[in-house]
Amino acid sequence: MYKEKQLVGIAKRENNTKRKYLVVNRLQGKHIPVRPKEAFQMFSELAAQVREAYAGERLLLVGFAETATAIGAALATELDTLYIQTTREDVSGAEYLYFSESHSHATEQKLVRNELDGRIEAIDRIVFVEDEVTTGNTILKIVNLLAAEYPGKTAFAVASLLNGMQEEALEVYRKRKIPVHYLVKTDHSSYTQAAEGYRGDGKYFAKDERPALVTELRVNGKMDARRCVQAREYRKACGELWTTIKKTDFFVDKKRVLVLGTEEFMYPALYVAERMEEQGIFVRCHSTTRSPIAVSSEEEYPLHGRYELESLYETGRRTFIYELDKYDAVLILTDARDGGRGVDTLVNALKSCGNQEIFLVRWCSHQTHASSHMVCCPRE
């Protein structure tokens, strides 16, 4: 059983008047580096609640981008269900259902509609998976959207690591017959005041766009969870990705390794990191993020160093990585097709912390010219 203080760190959102605080989960592997085993243990406890509640039902789990994509995938693989994540990226050939996350720094969310049209008759319940539910308003938006698109076709439920919903919001869910599952109940009444009390005097590093050399491996066989996948097949594909990485020598004789995911692409990074941890290696895993969060020198504050990056997915979009350190080797895992200056900024941020052996693995869904060997790629 988890306690609030084990999981919850209160941080200050940068230039966001809608919600001034951000709950940073200490074990999730998003903003703070984490042992992959600890992240998966936490996800497994939430999966157990869903398994007990809906034994015998045909489930579709929906993980919310970007922070809950790994949680949703982990639950789906453990429960052997269908899985899809929401996204803010463009998916080739997709038609979308749009909804908004009004408190977020990036408000637009999308769900690929094509993937539901042919499957809805085989789904008894859609379970929305989140890292943290505060008011429940965002999930109600997508529930209302799906209920209108597919009237009477499916039931709904919510599963999150943290739940801060007040009684009035929970009553709305009860009346709508939408069960709510969570590991820890939180009280957000003091979070705004706590966030405003921090100094925000941590270390901020501007993006460095100079061309950077990085050893790159392109691996075919990607499954994209922005489209509906059978979770067991998704995990199998991640296993094949790991098998290819294992054949390289990048982590041989390395005692400390960092595995980094990129934005929405989190689960494969955690999966690979867990496999490395099983090899007896000291491994930490987290990922880049769109979230602009203040950092502070105060010890109790969850984030102390912030590196500004350019997104690997969209030119000109700011992204960030927090709490970097020096490791014997760093593995960046991404499904971004190119990355451009985004790769440069991430590699330069890692090098500024003393990291010298940096490897980029790009998971591709089709054959590429560099798919069968490792190439040293300067970014122009």
Short mmCIF file of C-alpha atoms in Angstrom, two decimals:
data_model
loop_
_atom_site.label_atom_id
_atom_site.label_comp_id
_atom_site.label_asym_id
_atom_site.label_seq_id
_atom_site.Cartn_x
_atom_site.Cartn_y
_atom_site.Cartn_z
CA MET A 1 0.00 0.00 0.00
CA TYR A 2 1.45 3.33 -1.07
CA LYS A 3 1.31 6.55 0.95
CA GLU A 4 0.89 10.03 -0.49
CA LYS A 5 4.36 11.18 0.59
CA GLN A 6 5.95 8.23 -1.28
CA LEU A 7 4.49 9.28 -4.61
CA VAL A 8 3.59 12.95 -4.51
CA GLY A 9 5.91 15.87 -5.08
CA ILE A 10 4.32 19.30 -5.57
CA ALA A 11 5.93 21.44 -8.26
CA LYS A 12 5.17 24.84 -9.72
CA ARG A 13 3.87 25.08 -13.28
CA GLU A 14 5.54 27.78 -15.34
CA ASN A 15 3.19 30.51 -16.64
CA ASN A 16 0.00 28.54 -16.12
CA THR A 17 -2.78 30.46 -14.39
CA LYS A 18 -5.38 27.69 -14.81
CA ARG A 19 -3.58 25.38 -12.39
CA LYS A 20 -0.44 26.65 -10.71
CA TYR A 21 0.80 23.35 -9.36
CA LEU A 22 1.81 20.05 -10.92
CA VAL A 23 1.83 16.74 -9.08
CA VAL A 24 5.13 15.01 -9.86
CA ASN A 25 5.00 11.28 -9.19
CA ARG A 26 8.31 10.17 -7.71
CA LEU A 27 8.08 6.56 -8.95
CA GLN A 28 6.42 6.90 -12.33
CA GLY A 29 9.51 7.39 -14.46
CA LYS A 30 8.41 10.54 -16.26
CA HIS A 31 10.09 13.62 -14.77
CA ILE A 32 12.24 11.94 -12.11
CA PRO A 33 14.67 9.08 -12.91
CA VAL A 34 13.38 5.84 -11.38
CA ARG A 35 14.30 2.20 -11.05
CA PRO A 36 12.08 0.55 -13.70
CA LYS A 37 11.25 -2.25 -11.26
CA GLU A 38 9.72 0.27 -8.85
CA ALA A 39 7.60 1.84 -11.59
CA PHE A 40 6.26 -1.51 -12.79
CA GLN A 41 5.54 -2.67 -9.24
CA MET A 42 3.36 0.40 -8.75
CA PHE A 43 1.58 -0.11 -12.08
CA SER A 44 0.97 -3.74 -11.16
CA GLU A 45 -0.88 -2.79 -7.97
CA LEU A 46 -3.27 -0.67 -9.99
CA ALA A 47 -3.68 -3.46 -12.56
CA ALA A 48 -4.72 -5.81 -9.77
CA GLN A 49 -7.66 -3.54 -8.89
CA VAL A 50 -8.85 -3.48 -12.50
CA ARG A 51 -8.46 -7.25 -12.85
CA GLU A 52 -10.55 -7.89 -9.75
CA ALA A 53 -13.27 -5.42 -10.74
CA TYR A 54 -13.77 -6.57 -14.35
CA ALA A 55 -12.92 -10.25 -14.51
CA GLY A 56 -14.51 -11.72 -17.62
CA GLU A 57 -15.13 -8.36 -19.33
CA ARG A 58 -13.57 -7.45 -22.65
CA LEU A 59 -11.62 -4.29 -21.92
CA LEU A 60 -10.04 -1.49 -23.91
CA LEU A 61 -7.57 0.53 -21.85
CA VAL A 62 -6.91 4.13 -22.89
CA GLY A 63 -3.72 5.78 -21.62
CA PHE A 64 -3.64 9.56 -21.52
CA ALA A 65 -0.81 11.40 -23.27
CA GLU A 66 1.68 12.20 -22.45
CA THR A 67 2.25 11.30 -18.84
CA ALA A 68 0.12 8.16 -18.53
CA THR A 69 1.05 6.34 -21.74
CA ALA A 70 3.41 3.94 -19.97
CA ILE A 71 0.94 3.32 -17.14
CA GLY A 72 -1.83 2.45 -19.59
CA ALA A 73 0.40 0.16 -21.63
CA ALA A 74 1.73 -1.57 -18.51
CA LEU A 75 -1.78 -2.25 -17.21
CA ALA A 76 -2.96 -3.45 -20.62
CA THR A 77 -0.04 -5.86 -21.05
CA GLU A 78 -0.53 -7.27 -17.56
CA LEU A 79 -4.29 -7.67 -18.08
CA ASP A 80 -3.97 -8.85 -21.72
CA THR A 81 -6.42 -6.31 -23.13
CA LEU A 82 -6.68 -3.99 -26.09
CA TYR A 83 -4.78 -0.75 -25.65
CA ILE A 84 -4.68 2.69 -27.25
CA GLN A 85 -3.27 5.99 -26.07
CA THR A 86 -4.51 9.49 -26.69
CA THR A 87 -2.07 11.70 -28.56
CA ARG A 88 -1.15 15.22 -29.50
CA GLU A 89 0.89 14.05 -32.48
CA ASP A 90 -0.27 13.52 -36.06
CA VAL A 91 -0.99 9.91 -37.01
CA SER A 92 -0.87 9.10 -40.71
CA GLY A 93 -4.27 8.32 -42.21
CA ALA A 94 -6.10 8.84 -38.93
CA GLU A 95 -9.49 10.33 -38.20
CA TYR A 96 -9.75 11.75 -34.71
CA LEU A 97 -12.08 12.34 -31.84
CA TYR A 98 -10.98 15.64 -30.31
CA PHE A 99 -11.31 16.71 -26.69
CA SER A 100 -9.53 19.21 -24.46
CA GLU A 101 -7.51 19.09 -21.26
CA SER A 102 -8.16 22.64 -20.19
CA HIS A 103 -5.68 22.89 -17.30
CA SER A 104 -2.75 21.58 -19.34
CA HIS A 105 0.04 23.48 -21.09
CA ALA A 106 -1.04 21.70 -24.30
CA THR A 107 -4.82 21.53 -24.22
CA GLU A 108 -5.68 19.53 -27.35
CA GLN A 109 -6.03 15.77 -27.04
CA LYS A 110 -6.93 13.31 -29.78
CA LEU A 111 -8.06 9.70 -29.98
CA VAL A 112 -7.79 7.86 -33.29
CA ARG A 113 -11.39 7.16 -34.23
CA ASN A 114 -10.67 4.67 -37.03
CA GLU A 115 -9.35 2.27 -34.42
CA LEU A 116 -12.60 2.24 -32.47
CA ASP A 117 -15.16 1.97 -35.28
CA GLY A 118 -14.32 -1.63 -36.11
CA ARG A 119 -13.75 -2.79 -32.55
CA ILE A 120 -16.45 -1.18 -30.43
CA GLU A 121 -18.79 -4.19 -30.71
CA ALA A 122 -16.12 -6.39 -29.11
CA ILE A 123 -15.53 -4.07 -26.13
CA ASP A 124 -17.54 -4.34 -22.92
CA ARG A 125 -15.81 -1.52 -21.06
CA ILE A 126 -13.34 1.27 -21.76
CA VAL A 127 -11.00 1.97 -18.84
CA PHE A 128 -9.30 5.38 -18.90
CA VAL A 129 -5.84 5.20 -17.30
CA GLU A 130 -4.23 8.28 -15.78
CA ASP A 131 -1.33 9.11 -13.53
CA GLU A 132 -3.52 11.48 -11.55
CA VAL A 133 -7.16 12.56 -11.69
CA THR A 134 -7.88 15.93 -10.07
CA THR A 135 -11.44 16.94 -11.02
CA GLY A 136 -12.43 14.22 -13.49
CA ASN A 137 -13.59 16.86 -15.99
CA THR A 138 -11.25 15.82 -18.81
CA ILE A 139 -12.31 12.19 -18.62
CA LEU A 140 -15.98 13.19 -18.59
CA LYS A 141 -15.38 15.07 -21.84
CA ILE A 142 -14.13 11.97 -23.61
CA VAL A 143 -16.81 9.79 -21.98
CA ASN A 144 -19.49 12.13 -23.31
CA LEU A 145 -17.85 12.12 -26.73
CA LEU A 146 -17.67 8.34 -26.92
CA ALA A 147 -21.19 7.89 -25.53
CA ALA A 148 -22.49 10.14 -28.30
CA GLU A 149 -20.46 8.40 -31.03
CA TYR A 150 -21.24 4.87 -29.84
CA PRO A 151 -24.47 5.13 -27.82
CA GLY A 152 -25.07 2.22 -25.47
CA LYS A 153 -22.14 0.22 -26.82
CA THR A 154 -19.80 0.20 -23.83
CA ALA A 155 -19.44 0.90 -20.12
CA PHE A 156 -16.67 3.09 -18.70
CA ALA A 157 -14.27 3.14 -15.74
CA VAL A 158 -11.26 5.13 -14.54
CA ALA A 159 -7.98 3.85 -13.06
CA SER A 160 -5.27 6.21 -11.80
CA LEU A 161 -2.27 6.12 -9.50
CA LEU A 162 -3.54 9.20 -7.64
CA ASN A 163 -7.05 10.57 -7.22
CA GLY A 164 -7.77 14.06 -5.93
CA MET A 165 -11.47 14.27 -6.86
CA GLN A 166 -13.69 15.95 -4.32
CA GLU A 167 -16.91 14.32 -3.14
CA GLU A 168 -19.12 16.31 -5.53
CA ALA A 169 -17.10 15.09 -8.52
CA LEU A 170 -17.12 11.51 -7.26
CA GLU A 171 -20.90 11.71 -6.89
CA VAL A 172 -21.22 12.73 -10.53
CA TYR A 173 -19.25 9.62 -11.50
CA ARG A 174 -21.38 7.43 -9.26
CA LYS A 175 -24.54 8.75 -10.88
CA ARG A 176 -23.06 8.09 -14.31
CA LYS A 177 -22.11 4.56 -13.17
CA ILE A 178 -18.43 5.14 -13.89
CA PRO A 179 -16.34 3.33 -11.24
CA VAL A 180 -13.13 5.03 -10.08
CA HIS A 181 -10.04 3.04 -9.04
CA TYR A 182 -6.81 4.43 -7.59
CA LEU A 183 -3.84 3.68 -5.36
CA VAL A 184 -3.71 6.86 -3.28
CA LYS A 185 -6.38 9.46 -2.46
CA THR A 186 -4.97 12.98 -2.42
CA ASP A 187 -6.18 16.30 -1.06
CA HIS A 188 -5.33 19.16 -3.43
CA SER A 189 -6.59 21.96 -1.22
CA SER A 190 -3.08 22.96 -0.13
CA TYR A 191 -1.21 22.28 -3.37
CA THR A 192 -1.54 25.75 -4.92
CA GLN A 193 -0.23 27.42 -1.78
CA ALA A 194 2.60 24.92 -1.54
CA ALA A 195 3.64 25.48 -5.15
CA GLU A 196 3.57 29.26 -4.79
CA GLY A 197 5.78 29.00 -1.70
CA TYR A 198 8.74 27.51 -3.56
CA ARG A 199 11.49 29.84 -4.74
CA GLY A 200 11.94 28.41 -8.23
CA ASP A 201 15.68 29.11 -7.98
CA GLY A 202 16.94 25.83 -9.41
CA LYS A 203 19.33 25.40 -12.32
CA TYR A 204 17.95 26.29 -15.75
CA PHE A 205 19.87 25.40 -18.90
CA ALA A 206 19.07 26.89 -22.30
CA LYS A 207 18.89 24.59 -25.31
CA ASP A 208 22.13 23.99 -27.17
CA GLU A 209 21.44 23.45 -30.88
CA ARG A 210 24.99 22.84 -32.02
CA PRO A 211 25.36 19.73 -34.23
CA ALA A 212 26.07 16.70 -32.07
CA LEU A 213 27.52 13.30 -32.86
CA VAL A 214 25.54 10.32 -31.61
CA THR A 215 25.68 6.61 -32.38
CA GLU A 216 22.32 5.67 -33.88
CA LEU A 217 20.58 2.35 -34.38
CA ARG A 218 17.36 2.14 -36.37
CA VAL A 219 15.23 -0.89 -35.57
CA ASN A 220 12.23 -2.05 -37.58
CA GLY A 221 9.07 -3.63 -36.18
CA LYS A 222 7.54 -0.71 -34.32
CA MET A 223 3.99 -1.03 -33.04
CA ASP A 224 2.38 2.38 -32.53
CA ALA A 225 0.10 2.50 -29.50
CA ARG A 226 -1.51 5.66 -30.87
CA ARG A 227 -3.45 3.08 -32.83
CA CYS A 228 -5.28 0.25 -31.11
CA VAL A 229 -2.99 -2.68 -30.33
CA GLN A 230 -3.41 -6.02 -28.65
CA ALA A 231 -1.29 -5.47 -25.55
CA ARG A 232 0.36 -8.89 -25.62
CA GLU A 233 1.54 -8.19 -29.18
CA TYR A 234 2.78 -4.74 -28.15
CA ARG A 235 4.82 -6.24 -25.35
CA LYS A 236 6.16 -8.89 -27.73
CA ALA A 237 7.27 -6.16 -30.15
CA CYS A 238 9.01 -4.35 -27.28
CA GLY A 239 10.72 -7.65 -26.47
CA GLU A 240 12.02 -7.91 -30.02
CA LEU A 241 13.28 -4.34 -29.76
CA TRP A 242 15.15 -5.31 -26.60
CA THR A 243 16.60 -8.40 -28.29
CA THR A 244 18.12 -6.18 -31.01
CA ILE A 245 19.52 -3.73 -28.47
CA LYS A 246 20.95 -6.59 -26.39
CA LYS A 247 22.99 -7.75 -29.38
CA THR A 248 24.88 -4.46 -29.41
CA ASP A 249 27.74 -3.82 -27.03
CA PHE A 250 26.67 -0.38 -25.84
CA PHE A 251 25.93 -1.41 -22.24
CA VAL A 252 28.58 -4.12 -21.89
CA ASP A 253 30.73 -3.48 -18.80
CA LYS A 254 28.62 -0.43 -17.93
CA LYS A 255 27.73 -0.15 -14.26
CA ARG A 256 25.38 2.84 -14.45
CA VAL A 257 23.00 3.29 -17.39
CA LEU A 258 20.27 5.85 -18.10
CA VAL A 259 17.42 4.98 -20.47
CA LEU A 260 15.44 7.94 -21.81
CA GLY A 261 12.08 7.92 -23.55
CA THR A 262 10.77 10.85 -25.58
CA GLU A 263 7.48 12.63 -24.75
CA GLU A 264 4.59 10.18 -25.38
CA PHE A 265 7.01 7.33 -26.10
CA MET A 266 7.54 6.03 -22.58
CA TYR A 267 6.56 2.37 -22.22
CA PRO A 268 9.21 0.88 -24.55
CA ALA A 269 11.91 2.81 -22.67
CA LEU A 270 10.71 1.50 -19.30
CA TYR A 271 10.41 -2.01 -20.73
CA VAL A 272 13.98 -2.01 -22.07
CA ALA A 273 15.27 -0.45 -18.84
CA GLU A 274 13.65 -3.24 -16.82
CA ARG A 275 15.28 -5.87 -19.01
CA MET A 276 18.66 -4.21 -18.40
CA GLU A 277 17.99 -4.10 -14.68
CA GLU A 278 17.40 -7.86 -14.80
CA GLN A 279 20.96 -8.15 -16.16
CA GLY A 280 22.23 -6.74 -12.86
CA ILE A 281 22.92 -3.24 -14.17
CA PHE A 282 22.19 -0.08 -12.18
CA VAL A 283 19.51 1.51 -14.40
CA ARG A 284 17.42 4.64 -14.16
CA CYS A 285 14.68 5.64 -16.59
CA HIS A 286 12.63 8.76 -17.31
CA SER A 287 11.66 10.78 -20.38
CA THR A 288 11.51 14.16 -22.04
CA THR A 289 8.30 16.12 -21.63
CA ARG A 290 6.32 19.06 -22.94
CA SER A 291 5.69 20.28 -19.39
CA PRO A 292 7.43 23.56 -18.48
CA ILE A 293 8.00 23.23 -14.73
CA ALA A 294 9.88 25.54 -12.41
CA VAL A 295 12.85 23.99 -10.63
CA SER A 296 14.12 24.89 -7.18
CA SER A 297 17.21 24.42 -5.06
CA GLU A 298 15.07 23.49 -2.05
CA GLU A 299 15.73 19.91 -0.95
CA GLU A 300 12.08 18.91 -0.54
CA TYR A 301 11.18 20.20 -4.00
CA PRO A 302 10.98 17.32 -6.53
CA LEU A 303 12.89 18.93 -9.43
CA HIS A 304 16.18 20.81 -9.22
CA GLY A 305 17.61 21.04 -12.75
CA ARG A 306 15.86 21.74 -16.06
CA TYR A 307 17.26 21.50 -19.58
CA GLU A 308 15.34 23.12 -22.40
CA LEU A 309 15.21 21.08 -25.60
CA GLU A 310 13.62 21.18 -29.01
CA SER A 311 11.09 18.44 -29.61
CA LEU A 312 12.18 15.45 -31.65
CA TYR A 313 8.64 15.39 -33.08
CA GLU A 314 8.01 19.00 -34.11
CA THR A 315 10.41 21.74 -35.15
CA GLY A 316 10.22 24.79 -32.91
CA ARG A 317 8.34 23.13 -30.05
CA ARG A 318 9.91 23.47 -26.61
CA THR A 319 10.36 20.35 -24.55
CA PHE A 320 12.32 19.64 -21.40
CA ILE A 321 14.29 17.05 -19.48
CA TYR A 322 14.76 17.22 -15.72
CA GLU A 323 17.21 15.82 -13.17
CA LEU A 324 20.00 14.74 -15.48
CA ASP A 325 23.14 13.16 -14.02
CA LYS A 326 26.31 11.47 -15.22
CA TYR A 327 26.15 7.79 -16.23
CA ASP A 328 28.50 5.29 -17.83
CA ALA A 329 26.15 5.15 -20.82
CA VAL A 330 22.88 6.71 -21.95
CA LEU A 331 20.35 5.06 -24.24
CA ILE A 332 17.78 7.34 -25.88
CA LEU A 333 14.75 5.46 -27.19
CA THR A 334 12.41 7.26 -29.59
CA ASP A 335 9.85 6.69 -32.32
CA ALA A 336 10.41 10.13 -33.83
CA ARG A 337 11.02 9.76 -37.54
CA ASP A 338 13.84 12.30 -37.78
CA GLY A 339 14.45 14.35 -34.66
CA GLY A 340 16.58 17.00 -36.34
CA ARG A 341 17.75 19.67 -33.91
CA GLY A 342 15.81 17.94 -31.16
CA VAL A 343 18.39 15.16 -31.10
CA ASP A 344 21.19 17.73 -30.99
CA THR A 345 19.68 19.56 -28.03
CA LEU A 346 19.11 16.34 -26.06
CA VAL A 347 22.58 14.96 -26.76
CA ASN A 348 24.19 18.29 -25.86
CA ALA A 349 22.22 18.43 -22.59
CA LEU A 350 23.46 14.94 -21.70
CA LYS A 351 27.04 15.82 -22.61
CA SER A 352 26.91 18.94 -20.44
CA CYS A 353 26.43 16.59 -17.45
CA GLY A 354 29.54 14.61 -18.35
CA ASN A 355 27.89 11.83 -20.35
CA GLN A 356 30.14 10.68 -23.18
CA GLU A 357 28.73 7.35 -24.37
CA ILE A 358 25.31 8.20 -25.77
CA PHE A 359 23.30 5.94 -28.07
CA LEU A 360 20.10 6.70 -29.95
CA VAL A 361 17.73 3.87 -30.85
CA ARG A 362 14.99 4.88 -33.28
CA TRP A 363 12.10 2.39 -33.48
CA CYS A 364 10.78 2.39 -37.03
CA SER A 365 7.69 0.86 -38.57
CA HIS A 366 9.24 0.37 -42.01
CA GLN A 367 12.59 -0.27 -43.66
CA THR A 368 15.09 2.59 -43.51
CA HIS A 369 18.50 2.98 -45.06
CA ALA A 370 20.20 2.60 -41.69
CA SER A 371 18.05 -0.17 -40.27
CA SER A 372 20.59 -2.97 -40.14
CA HIS A 373 23.67 -1.33 -38.64
CA MET A 374 24.79 1.34 -36.24
CA VAL A 375 25.82 4.64 -37.76
CA CYS A 376 27.48 7.69 -36.26
CA CYS A 377 25.18 10.52 -37.27
CA PRO A 378 26.14 14.19 -37.05
CA ARG A 379 23.10 16.46 -37.03
CA GLU A 380 23.39 19.19 -39.61
#
